[in-house]
Short mmCIF file of C-alpha atoms and ligand atoms in Angstrom, two decimals:
data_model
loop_
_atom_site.label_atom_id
_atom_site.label_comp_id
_atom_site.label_asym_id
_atom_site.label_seq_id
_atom_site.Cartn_x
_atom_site.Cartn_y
_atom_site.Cartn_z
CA UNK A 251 11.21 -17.06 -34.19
CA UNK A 252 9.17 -15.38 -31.35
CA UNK A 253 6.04 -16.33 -30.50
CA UNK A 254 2.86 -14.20 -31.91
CA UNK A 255 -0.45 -14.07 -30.67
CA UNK A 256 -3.18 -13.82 -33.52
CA UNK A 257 -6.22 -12.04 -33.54
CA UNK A 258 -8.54 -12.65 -36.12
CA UNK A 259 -11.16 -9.71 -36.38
CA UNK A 260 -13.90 -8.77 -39.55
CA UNK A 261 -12.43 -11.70 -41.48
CA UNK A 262 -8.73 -10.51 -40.70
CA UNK A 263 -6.35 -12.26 -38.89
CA UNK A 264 -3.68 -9.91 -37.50
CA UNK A 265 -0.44 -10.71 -35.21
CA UNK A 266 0.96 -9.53 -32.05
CA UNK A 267 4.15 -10.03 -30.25
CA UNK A 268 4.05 -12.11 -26.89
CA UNK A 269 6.34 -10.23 -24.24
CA UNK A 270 7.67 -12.92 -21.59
CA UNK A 271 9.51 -12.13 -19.00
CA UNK A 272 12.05 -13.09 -16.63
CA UNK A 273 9.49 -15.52 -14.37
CA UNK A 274 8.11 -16.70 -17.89
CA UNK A 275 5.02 -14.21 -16.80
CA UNK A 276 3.70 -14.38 -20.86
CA UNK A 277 1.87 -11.17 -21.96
CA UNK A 278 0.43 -9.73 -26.04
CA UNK A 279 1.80 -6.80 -26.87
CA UNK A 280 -1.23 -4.74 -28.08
CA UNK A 281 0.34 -1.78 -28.35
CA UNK A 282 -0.35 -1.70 -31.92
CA UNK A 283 -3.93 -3.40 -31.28
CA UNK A 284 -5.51 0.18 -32.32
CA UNK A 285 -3.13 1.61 -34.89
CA UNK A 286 -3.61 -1.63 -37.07
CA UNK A 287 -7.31 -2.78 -35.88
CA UNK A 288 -9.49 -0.05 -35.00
CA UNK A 289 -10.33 -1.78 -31.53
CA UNK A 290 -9.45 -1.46 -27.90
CA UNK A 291 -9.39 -3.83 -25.68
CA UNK A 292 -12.00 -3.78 -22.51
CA UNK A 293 -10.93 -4.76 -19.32
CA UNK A 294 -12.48 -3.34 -16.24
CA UNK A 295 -10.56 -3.16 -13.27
CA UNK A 296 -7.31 -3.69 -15.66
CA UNK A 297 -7.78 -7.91 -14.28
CA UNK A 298 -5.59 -8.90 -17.28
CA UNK A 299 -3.49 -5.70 -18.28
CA UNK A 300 -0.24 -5.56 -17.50
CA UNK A 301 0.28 -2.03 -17.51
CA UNK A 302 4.34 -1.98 -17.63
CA UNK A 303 7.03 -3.75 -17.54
CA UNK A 304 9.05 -3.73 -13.98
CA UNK A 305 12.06 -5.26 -12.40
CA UNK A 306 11.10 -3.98 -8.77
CA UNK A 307 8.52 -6.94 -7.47
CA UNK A 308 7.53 -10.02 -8.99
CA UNK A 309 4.84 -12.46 -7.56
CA UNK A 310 3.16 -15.27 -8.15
CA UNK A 311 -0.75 -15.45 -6.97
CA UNK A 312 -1.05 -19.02 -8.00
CA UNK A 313 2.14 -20.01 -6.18
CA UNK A 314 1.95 -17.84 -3.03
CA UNK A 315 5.57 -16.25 -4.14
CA UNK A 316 6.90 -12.51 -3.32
CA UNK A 317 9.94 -11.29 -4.26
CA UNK A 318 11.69 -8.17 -4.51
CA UNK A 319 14.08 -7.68 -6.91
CA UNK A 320 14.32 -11.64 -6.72
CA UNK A 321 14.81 -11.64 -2.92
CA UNK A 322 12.23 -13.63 -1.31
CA UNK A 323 10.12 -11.79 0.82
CA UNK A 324 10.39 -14.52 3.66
CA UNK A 325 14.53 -13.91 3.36
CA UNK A 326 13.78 -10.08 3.91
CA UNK A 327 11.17 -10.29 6.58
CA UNK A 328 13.83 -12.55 8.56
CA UNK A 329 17.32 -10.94 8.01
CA UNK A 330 16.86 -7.32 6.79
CA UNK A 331 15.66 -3.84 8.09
CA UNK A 332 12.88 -1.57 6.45
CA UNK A 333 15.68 0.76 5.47
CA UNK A 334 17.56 -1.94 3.65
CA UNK A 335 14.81 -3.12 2.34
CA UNK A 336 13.69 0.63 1.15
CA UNK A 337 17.40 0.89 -0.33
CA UNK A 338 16.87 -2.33 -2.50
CA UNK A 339 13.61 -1.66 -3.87
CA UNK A 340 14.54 2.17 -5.10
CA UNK A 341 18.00 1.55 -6.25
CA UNK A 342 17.85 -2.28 -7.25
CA UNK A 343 20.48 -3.93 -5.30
CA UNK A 344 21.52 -4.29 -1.78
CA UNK A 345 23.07 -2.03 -0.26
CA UNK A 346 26.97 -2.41 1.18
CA UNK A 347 27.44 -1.14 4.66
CA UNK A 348 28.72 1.91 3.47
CA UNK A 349 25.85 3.12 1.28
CA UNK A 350 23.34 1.98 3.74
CA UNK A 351 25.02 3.92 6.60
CA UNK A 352 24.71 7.60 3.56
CA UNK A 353 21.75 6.67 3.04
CA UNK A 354 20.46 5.92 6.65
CA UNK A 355 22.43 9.11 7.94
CA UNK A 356 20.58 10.61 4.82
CA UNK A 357 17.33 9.91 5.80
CA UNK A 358 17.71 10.53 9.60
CA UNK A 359 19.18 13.74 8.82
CA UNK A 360 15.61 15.19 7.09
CA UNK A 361 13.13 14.04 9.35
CA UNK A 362 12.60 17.49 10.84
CA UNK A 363 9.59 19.37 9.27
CA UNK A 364 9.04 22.72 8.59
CA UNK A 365 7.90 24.42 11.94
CA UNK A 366 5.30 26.50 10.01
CA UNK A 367 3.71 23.04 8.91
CA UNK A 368 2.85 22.65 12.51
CA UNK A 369 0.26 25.45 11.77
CA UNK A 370 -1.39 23.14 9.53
CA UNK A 371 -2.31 20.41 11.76
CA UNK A 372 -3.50 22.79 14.59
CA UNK A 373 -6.19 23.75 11.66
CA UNK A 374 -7.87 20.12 11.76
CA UNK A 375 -10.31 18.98 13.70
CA UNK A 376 -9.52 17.06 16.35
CA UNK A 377 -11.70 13.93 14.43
CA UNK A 378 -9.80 14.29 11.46
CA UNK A 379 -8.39 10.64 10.46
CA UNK A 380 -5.16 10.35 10.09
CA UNK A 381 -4.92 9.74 6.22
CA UNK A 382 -6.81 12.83 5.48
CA UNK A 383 -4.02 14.71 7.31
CA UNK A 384 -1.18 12.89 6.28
CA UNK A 385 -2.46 13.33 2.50
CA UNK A 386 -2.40 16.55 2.48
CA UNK A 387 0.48 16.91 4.59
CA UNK A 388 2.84 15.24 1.93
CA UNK A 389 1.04 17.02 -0.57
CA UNK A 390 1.54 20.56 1.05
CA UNK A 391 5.42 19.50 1.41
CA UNK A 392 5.69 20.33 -2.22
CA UNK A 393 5.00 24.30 -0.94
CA UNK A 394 8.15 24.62 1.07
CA UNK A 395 10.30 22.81 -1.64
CA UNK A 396 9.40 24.94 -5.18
CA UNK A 397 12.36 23.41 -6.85
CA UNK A 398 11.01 20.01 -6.52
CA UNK A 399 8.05 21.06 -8.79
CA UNK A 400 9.95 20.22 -11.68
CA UNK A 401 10.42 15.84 -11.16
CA UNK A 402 13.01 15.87 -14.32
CA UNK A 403 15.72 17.24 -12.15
CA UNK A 404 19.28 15.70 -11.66
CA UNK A 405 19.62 12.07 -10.14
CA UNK A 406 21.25 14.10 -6.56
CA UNK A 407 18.12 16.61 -6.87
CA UNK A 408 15.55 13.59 -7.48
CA UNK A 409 17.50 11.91 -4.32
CA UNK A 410 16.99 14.73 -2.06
CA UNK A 411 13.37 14.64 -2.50
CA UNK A 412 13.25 10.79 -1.85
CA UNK A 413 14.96 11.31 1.13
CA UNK A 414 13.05 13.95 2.25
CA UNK A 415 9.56 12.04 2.11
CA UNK A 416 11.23 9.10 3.33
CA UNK A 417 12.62 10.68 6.40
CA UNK A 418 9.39 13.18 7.44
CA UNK A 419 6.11 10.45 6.75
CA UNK A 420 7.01 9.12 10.09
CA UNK A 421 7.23 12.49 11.38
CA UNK A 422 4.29 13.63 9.71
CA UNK A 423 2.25 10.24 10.39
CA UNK A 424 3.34 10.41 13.78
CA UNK A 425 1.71 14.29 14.60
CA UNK A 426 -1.06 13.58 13.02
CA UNK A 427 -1.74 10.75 15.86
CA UNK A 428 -0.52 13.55 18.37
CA UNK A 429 -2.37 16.12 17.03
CA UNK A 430 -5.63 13.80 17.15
CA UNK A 431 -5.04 13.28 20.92
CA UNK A 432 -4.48 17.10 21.10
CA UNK A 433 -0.55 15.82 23.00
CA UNK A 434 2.37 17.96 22.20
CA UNK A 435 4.37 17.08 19.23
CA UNK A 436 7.43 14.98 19.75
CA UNK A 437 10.85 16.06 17.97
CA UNK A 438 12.71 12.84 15.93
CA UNK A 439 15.92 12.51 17.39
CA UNK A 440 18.40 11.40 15.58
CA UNK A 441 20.13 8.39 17.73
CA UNK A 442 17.04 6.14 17.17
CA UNK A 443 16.25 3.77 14.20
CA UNK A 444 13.89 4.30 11.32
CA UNK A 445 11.24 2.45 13.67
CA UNK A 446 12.72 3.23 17.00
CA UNK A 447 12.13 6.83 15.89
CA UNK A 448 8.02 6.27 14.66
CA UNK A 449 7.50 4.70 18.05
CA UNK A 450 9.72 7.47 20.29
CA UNK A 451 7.59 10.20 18.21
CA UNK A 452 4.15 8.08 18.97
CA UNK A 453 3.99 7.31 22.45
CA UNK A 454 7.17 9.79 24.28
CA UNK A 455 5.98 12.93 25.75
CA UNK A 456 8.29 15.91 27.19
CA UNK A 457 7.32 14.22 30.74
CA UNK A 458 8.53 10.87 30.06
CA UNK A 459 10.91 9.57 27.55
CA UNK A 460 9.16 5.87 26.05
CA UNK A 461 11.89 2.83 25.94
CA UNK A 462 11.40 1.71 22.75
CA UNK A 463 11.00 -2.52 23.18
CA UNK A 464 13.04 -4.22 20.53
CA UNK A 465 10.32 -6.95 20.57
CA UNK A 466 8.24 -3.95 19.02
CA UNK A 467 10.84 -2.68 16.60
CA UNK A 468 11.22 -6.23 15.18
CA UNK A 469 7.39 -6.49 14.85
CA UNK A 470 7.67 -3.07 12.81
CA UNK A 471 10.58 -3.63 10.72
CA UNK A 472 9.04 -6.60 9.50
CA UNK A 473 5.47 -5.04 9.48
CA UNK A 474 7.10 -2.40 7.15
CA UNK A 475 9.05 -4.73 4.78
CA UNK A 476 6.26 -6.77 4.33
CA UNK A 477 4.26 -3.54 3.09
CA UNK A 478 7.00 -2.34 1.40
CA UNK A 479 6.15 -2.86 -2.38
CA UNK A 480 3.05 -5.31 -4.27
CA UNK A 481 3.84 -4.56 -7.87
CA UNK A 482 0.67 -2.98 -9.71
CA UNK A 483 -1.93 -2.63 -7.31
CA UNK A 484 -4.70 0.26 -7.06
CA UNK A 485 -2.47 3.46 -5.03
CA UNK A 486 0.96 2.35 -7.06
CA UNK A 487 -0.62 1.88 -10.37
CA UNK A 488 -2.10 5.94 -9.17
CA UNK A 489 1.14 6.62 -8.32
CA UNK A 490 2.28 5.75 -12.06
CA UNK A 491 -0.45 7.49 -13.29
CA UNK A 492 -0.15 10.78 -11.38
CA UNK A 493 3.64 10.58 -12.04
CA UNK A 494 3.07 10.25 -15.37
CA UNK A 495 1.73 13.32 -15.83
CA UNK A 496 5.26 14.97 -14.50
CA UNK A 497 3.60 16.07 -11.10
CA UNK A 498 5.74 16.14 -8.78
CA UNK A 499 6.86 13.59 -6.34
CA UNK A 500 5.13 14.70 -3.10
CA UNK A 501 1.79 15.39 -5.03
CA UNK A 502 2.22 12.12 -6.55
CA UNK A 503 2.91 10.08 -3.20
CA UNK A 504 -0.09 11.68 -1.50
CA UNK A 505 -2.16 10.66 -4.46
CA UNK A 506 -0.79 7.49 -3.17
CA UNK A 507 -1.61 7.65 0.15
CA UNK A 508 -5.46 8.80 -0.99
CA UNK A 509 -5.89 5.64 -3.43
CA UNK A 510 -4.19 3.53 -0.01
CA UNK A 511 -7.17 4.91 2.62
CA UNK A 512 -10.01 2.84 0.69
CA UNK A 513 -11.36 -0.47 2.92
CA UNK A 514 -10.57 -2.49 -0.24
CA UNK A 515 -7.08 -1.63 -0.15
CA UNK A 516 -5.03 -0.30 2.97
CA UNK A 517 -8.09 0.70 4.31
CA UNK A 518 -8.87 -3.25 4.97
CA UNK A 519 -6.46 -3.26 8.44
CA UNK A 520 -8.79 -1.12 10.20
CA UNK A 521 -11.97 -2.62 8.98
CA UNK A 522 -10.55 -5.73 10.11
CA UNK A 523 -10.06 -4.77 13.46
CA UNK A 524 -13.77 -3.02 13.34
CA UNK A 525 -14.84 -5.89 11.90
CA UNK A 526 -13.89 -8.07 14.90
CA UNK A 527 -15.13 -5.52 17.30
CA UNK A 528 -18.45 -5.31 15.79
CA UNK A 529 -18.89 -9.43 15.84
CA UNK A 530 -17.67 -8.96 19.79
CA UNK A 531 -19.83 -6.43 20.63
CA UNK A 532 -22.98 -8.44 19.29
CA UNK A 533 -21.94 -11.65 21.12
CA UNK A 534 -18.85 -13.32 18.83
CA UNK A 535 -21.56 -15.20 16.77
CA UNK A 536 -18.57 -16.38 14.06
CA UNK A 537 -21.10 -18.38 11.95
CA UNK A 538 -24.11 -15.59 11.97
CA UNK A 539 -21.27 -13.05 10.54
CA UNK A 540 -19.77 -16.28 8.20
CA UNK A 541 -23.56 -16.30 6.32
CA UNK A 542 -23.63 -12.65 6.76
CA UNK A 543 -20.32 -12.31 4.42
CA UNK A 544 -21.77 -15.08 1.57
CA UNK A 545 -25.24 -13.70 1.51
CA UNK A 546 -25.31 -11.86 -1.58
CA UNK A 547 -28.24 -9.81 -0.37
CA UNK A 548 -25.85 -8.46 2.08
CA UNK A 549 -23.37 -6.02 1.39
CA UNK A 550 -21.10 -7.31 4.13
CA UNK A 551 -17.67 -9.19 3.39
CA UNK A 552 -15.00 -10.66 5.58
CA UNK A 553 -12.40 -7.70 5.97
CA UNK A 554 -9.01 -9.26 5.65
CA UNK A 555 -10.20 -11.91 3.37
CA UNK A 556 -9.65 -12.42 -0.72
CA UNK A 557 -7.12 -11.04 -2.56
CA UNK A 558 -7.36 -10.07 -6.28
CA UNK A 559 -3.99 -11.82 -6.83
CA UNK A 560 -3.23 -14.74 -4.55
CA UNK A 561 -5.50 -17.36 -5.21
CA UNK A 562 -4.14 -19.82 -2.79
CA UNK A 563 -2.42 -18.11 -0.03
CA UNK A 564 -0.77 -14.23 0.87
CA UNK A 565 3.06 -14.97 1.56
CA UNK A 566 3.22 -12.27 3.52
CA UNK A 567 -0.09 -13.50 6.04
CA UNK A 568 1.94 -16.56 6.41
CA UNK A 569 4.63 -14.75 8.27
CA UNK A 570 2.76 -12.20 9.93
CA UNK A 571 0.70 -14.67 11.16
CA UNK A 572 3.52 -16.23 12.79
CA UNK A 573 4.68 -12.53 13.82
CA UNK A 574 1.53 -11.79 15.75
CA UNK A 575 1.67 -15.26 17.33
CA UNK A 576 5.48 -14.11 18.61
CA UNK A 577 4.65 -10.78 19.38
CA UNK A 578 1.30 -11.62 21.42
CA UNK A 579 3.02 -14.32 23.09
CA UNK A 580 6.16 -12.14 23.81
CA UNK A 581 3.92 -8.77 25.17
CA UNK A 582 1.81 -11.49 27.09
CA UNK A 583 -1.28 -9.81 25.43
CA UNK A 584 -4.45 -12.09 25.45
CA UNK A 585 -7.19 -9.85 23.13
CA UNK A 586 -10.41 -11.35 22.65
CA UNK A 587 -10.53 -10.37 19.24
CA UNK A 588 -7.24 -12.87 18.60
CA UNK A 589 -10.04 -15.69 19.57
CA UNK A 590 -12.85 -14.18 17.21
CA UNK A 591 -10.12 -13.58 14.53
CA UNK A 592 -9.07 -17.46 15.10
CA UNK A 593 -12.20 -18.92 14.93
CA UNK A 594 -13.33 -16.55 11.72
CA UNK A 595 -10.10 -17.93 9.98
CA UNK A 596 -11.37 -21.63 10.77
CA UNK A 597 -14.90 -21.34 9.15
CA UNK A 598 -13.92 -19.26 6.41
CA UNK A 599 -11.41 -21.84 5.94
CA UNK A 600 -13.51 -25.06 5.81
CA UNK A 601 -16.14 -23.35 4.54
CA UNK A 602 -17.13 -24.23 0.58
CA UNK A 603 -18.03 -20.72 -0.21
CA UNK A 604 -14.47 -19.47 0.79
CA UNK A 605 -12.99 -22.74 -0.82
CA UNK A 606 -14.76 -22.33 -4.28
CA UNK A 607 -13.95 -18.77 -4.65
CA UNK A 608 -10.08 -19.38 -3.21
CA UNK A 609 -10.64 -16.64 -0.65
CA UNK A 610 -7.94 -17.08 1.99
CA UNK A 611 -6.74 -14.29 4.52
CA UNK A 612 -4.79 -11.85 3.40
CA UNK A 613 -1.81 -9.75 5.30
CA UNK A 614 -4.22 -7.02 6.65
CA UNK A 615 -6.18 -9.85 8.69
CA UNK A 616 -3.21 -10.30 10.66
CA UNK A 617 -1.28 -6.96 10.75
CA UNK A 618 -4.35 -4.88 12.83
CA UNK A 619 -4.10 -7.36 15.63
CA UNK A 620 -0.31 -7.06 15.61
CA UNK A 621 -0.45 -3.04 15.43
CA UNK A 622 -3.65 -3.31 18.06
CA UNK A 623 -0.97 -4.99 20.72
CA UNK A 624 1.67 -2.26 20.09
CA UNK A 625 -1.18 0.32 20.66
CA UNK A 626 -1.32 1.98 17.47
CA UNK A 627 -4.76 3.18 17.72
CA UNK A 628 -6.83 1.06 15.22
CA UNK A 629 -7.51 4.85 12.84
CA UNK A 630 -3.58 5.19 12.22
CA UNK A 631 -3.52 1.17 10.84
CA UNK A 632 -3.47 2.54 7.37
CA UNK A 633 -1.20 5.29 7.79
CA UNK A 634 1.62 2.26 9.02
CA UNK A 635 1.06 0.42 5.64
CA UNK A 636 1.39 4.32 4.05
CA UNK A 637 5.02 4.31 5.73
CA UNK A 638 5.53 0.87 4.70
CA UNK A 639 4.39 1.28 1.00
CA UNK A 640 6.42 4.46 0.49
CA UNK A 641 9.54 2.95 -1.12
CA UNK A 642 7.61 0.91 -3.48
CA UNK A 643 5.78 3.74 -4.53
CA UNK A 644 9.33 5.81 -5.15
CA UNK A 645 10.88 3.07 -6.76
CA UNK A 646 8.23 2.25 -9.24
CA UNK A 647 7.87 5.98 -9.80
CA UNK A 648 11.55 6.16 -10.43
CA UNK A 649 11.55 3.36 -13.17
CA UNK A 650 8.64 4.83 -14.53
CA UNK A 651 10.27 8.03 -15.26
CA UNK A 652 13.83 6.56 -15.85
CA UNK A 653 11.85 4.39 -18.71
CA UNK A 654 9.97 8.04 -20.14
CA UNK A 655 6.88 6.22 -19.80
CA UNK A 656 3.81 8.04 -21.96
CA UNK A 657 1.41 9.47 -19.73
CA UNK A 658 -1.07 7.12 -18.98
CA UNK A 659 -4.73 7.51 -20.68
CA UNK A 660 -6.79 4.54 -21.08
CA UNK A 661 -9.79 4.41 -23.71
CA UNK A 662 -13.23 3.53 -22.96
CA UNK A 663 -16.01 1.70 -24.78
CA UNK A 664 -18.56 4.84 -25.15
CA UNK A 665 -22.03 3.62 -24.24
CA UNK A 666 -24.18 7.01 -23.64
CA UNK A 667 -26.37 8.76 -25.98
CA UNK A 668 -25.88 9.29 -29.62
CA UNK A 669 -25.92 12.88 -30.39
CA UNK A 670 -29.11 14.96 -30.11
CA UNK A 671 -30.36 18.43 -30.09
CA UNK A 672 -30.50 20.29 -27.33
CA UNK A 673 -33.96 21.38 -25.76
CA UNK A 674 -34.54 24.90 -23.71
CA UNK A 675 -35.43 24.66 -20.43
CA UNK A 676 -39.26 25.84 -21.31
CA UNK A 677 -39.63 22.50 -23.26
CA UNK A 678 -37.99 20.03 -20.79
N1 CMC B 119 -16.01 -11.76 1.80
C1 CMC B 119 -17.03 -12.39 1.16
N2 CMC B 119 -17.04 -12.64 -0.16
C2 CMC B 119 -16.00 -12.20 -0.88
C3 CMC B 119 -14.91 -11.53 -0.28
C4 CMC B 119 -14.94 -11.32 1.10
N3 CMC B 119 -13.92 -10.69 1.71
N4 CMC B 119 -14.00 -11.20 -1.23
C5 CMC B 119 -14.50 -11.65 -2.40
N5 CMC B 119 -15.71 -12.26 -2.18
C6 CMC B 119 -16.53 -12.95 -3.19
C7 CMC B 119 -17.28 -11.95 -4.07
O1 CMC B 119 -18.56 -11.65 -3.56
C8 CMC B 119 -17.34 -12.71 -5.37
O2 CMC B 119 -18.34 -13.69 -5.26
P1 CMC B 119 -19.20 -14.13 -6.57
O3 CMC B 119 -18.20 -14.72 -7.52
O4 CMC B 119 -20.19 -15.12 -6.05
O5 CMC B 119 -19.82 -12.87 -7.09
C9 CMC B 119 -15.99 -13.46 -5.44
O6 CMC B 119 -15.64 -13.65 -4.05
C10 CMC B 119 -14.88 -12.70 -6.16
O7 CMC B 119 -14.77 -11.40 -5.57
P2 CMC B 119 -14.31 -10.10 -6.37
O8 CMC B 119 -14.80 -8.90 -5.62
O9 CMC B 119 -14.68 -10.25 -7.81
O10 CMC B 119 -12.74 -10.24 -6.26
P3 CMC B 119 -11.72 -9.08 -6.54
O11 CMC B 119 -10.45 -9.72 -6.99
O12 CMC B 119 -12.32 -8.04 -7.43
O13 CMC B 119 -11.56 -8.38 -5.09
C11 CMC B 119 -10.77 -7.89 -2.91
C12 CMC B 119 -10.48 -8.61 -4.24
C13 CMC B 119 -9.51 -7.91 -2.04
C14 CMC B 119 -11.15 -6.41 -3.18
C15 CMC B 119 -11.96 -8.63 -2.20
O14 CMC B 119 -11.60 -9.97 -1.95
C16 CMC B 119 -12.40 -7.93 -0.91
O15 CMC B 119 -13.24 -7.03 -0.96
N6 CMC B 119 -11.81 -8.35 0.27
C17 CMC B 119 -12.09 -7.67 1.52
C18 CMC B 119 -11.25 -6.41 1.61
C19 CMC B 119 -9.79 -6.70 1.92
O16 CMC B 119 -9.47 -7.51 2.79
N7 CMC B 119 -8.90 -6.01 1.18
C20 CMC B 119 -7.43 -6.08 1.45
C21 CMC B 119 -6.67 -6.69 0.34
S1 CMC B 119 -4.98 -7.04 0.87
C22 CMC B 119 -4.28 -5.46 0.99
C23 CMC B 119 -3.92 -4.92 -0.32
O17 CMC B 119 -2.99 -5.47 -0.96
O18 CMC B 119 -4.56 -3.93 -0.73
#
């Protein structure tokens, strides 16, 4: 017999199936909750809903584990490339030589974009950050590809668009850095790597070709993977919810991308970096900024610190941590803000406020000072965990709509007025 979960409500007892899955992750299935009982169930900030069931990414917050599609992520971050790693997540398995190489010649294949986009990002101001462009930019791709307005196409049409925005966000993430610094746009070309190619587009100009260091592209690939997919968290559970409605893909990635920008999500890598800069600036005082972050007068927090699943460490901090230690050490950087970052890691550490509420650092405390040495300018930090993110975000918008998953509506608990009479302006 399976096990049940009973609710007893108004003198009633009723039952509900418990879901467990492959990890032994238990869950009640209260799909039935309102059909049967009348009542929702309230949970702000969905801390206890599991909102699908998944095979792309499991983890465990308790346990520090990451895996996708059961690889660990530490396995990945060590042996594979982004594009592998993009290939696994969207079609479930590894890929064999020969359908990485289709689907890498795929990929490098689309990254041109449309030369009348380029019209587009001369409109912006030269201020405009980088996620506000590249939003809309993925969003206006859906105008120069009308057939892909329909997402219940065949599996080779539904490929073609996944190739598409996997193969021009570096392009597009790239001009919008270029079009910031008012430089002209840099072509992909088509011998480099996934990476090699973001960092040729970045930092070449027509004058001078860049030599892509492979110390960098290592950094990156694993930079990316790490990004690469975090189950149900705020801009994929918007990318279920968007693509639930049947909008297309591009509309729903940019959605995405918007959710992403936030400081409490992506957002976090730059105000970590900003963060450090700001303690510099006012004389790298770790311990006023410390009782700053656990006065609850204050609205300030430690950027990069806290995660709403890992409770006892972020897998993927432990290796970028490492990364950053390689990568500074390899570039022979020595950044000031390394020492502030250090020192903020040890108190928050030791300290019993941190300790009592299990608030560790999480991968963006890390990945700005690793992007910061490959001079990515600290206002494009989110738009690198965009690229990264962008095959999690396919692939769980692919098993949503290969499951026909409802269109997602949550209920509410009403709590406004109870109805009453209108009153004319005269008598208000
Ligand atoms: N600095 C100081 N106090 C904190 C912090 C922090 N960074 N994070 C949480 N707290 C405190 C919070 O004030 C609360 O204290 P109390 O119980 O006394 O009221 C307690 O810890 C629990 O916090 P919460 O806000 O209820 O936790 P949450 O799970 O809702 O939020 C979080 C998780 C990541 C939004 C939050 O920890 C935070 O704001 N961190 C800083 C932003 C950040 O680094 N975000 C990147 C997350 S990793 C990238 C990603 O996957 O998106």
């Amino acid at each position: 017999m399976s096990e049940t979960a009973k609710i007893e409500l108004d003198g009633k007892i009723y039952e509900f199936p418990v879901v467990v899955g492959t990890e032994n992750e238990k869950a009640i299935d209260i799909s039935k909750l309102r059909d049967t009982t009348g009542y929702v169930t309230l949970d702000t900030g969905y801390k206890n809903t599991g909102a699908t069931k998944s095979a792309i990414t499991f983890l465990d917050g308790e346990l520090g584990i990451l895996h996708y599609r059961g690889y660990p992520i530490e396995q990945l971050a060590e042996k594979a490339t982004f594009i592998e790693v993009a290939y696994l997540l969207i079609y479930g398995k590894l890929p064999t030589q020969t359908e990485l190489d289709a689907f890498s010649n795929s990929i490098t294949k689309h990254t041109l974009v449309h030369e009348d986009m380029k019209q587009f990002f001369e409109a912006y101001p030269a201020k405009a950050h980088p996620m506000g462009v590249l939003s809309s930019m993925v969003c206006s791709l859906s105008t120069f590809y009308p057939e892909s307005l329909d997402p219940n196409r065949s599996p080779e049409a539904k490929d073609l668009t996944i190739h598409r925005l996997l193969a021009k966000l570096p392009t597009l993430a790239a001009w919008s850095y270029k079009n910031a610094m008012r430089h002209p746009f840099m072509y992909p070309k088509n011998k480099f790597s996934y990476c090699e190619n973001f960092m040729h587009m970045m930092f070449a100009m027509p004058t001078e070709d860049y030599n892509v260091d492979p110390v960098i592209v290592d950094a990156l690939n694993k930079l990316l993977i790490l990004h690469a997919d975090h189950e149900q968290n705020c801009s994929t559970s918007t990318v279920r919810i968007v693509g639930s409605s049947q909008a297309n893909l591009y509309a729903t990635i940019s959605a995405g991308i918007s959710a992403l920008w936030g400081p409490l999500h992506g957002g976090a890598n730059q105000a970590v970096i900003e963060m450090l800069e700001q303690i510099h600036n006012d004389g790298g005082d770790v311990d006023k900024w410390v009782a700053k972050a656990k006065d609850k007068d204050d609205s300030f927090r430690l950027m990069g610190f806290g995660h709403r699943v890992y409770k006892n460490f972020d897998p993927r901090a432990t290796i970028i941590k490492k990364a950053c230690d390689d990568v500074l050490e390899k570039l022979g950087i020595n950044d000031p803000m390394l020492d502030i970052a250090k020192k903020l890691e040890k108190v928050a550490l030791e300290d019993e406020y941190f300790k009592a509420r299990n608030l560790y650092p999480n991968v963006d405390f890390y990945s700005g000072i690793i992007y910061k040495a490959l001079k990515i300018p600290t206002e494009m930090f989110t738009v690198m965990f965009a690229i990264g993110r962008l095959p999690g975000w396919i692939a769980q918008w692919k098993e949503m709509t290969e499951h026909n998953e409802p269109i997602g509506r949550p209920r509410q608990i009403y709590i406004g007025e109870t109805p009453r009479d209108y009153v004319d302006i005269s008598k208000r």
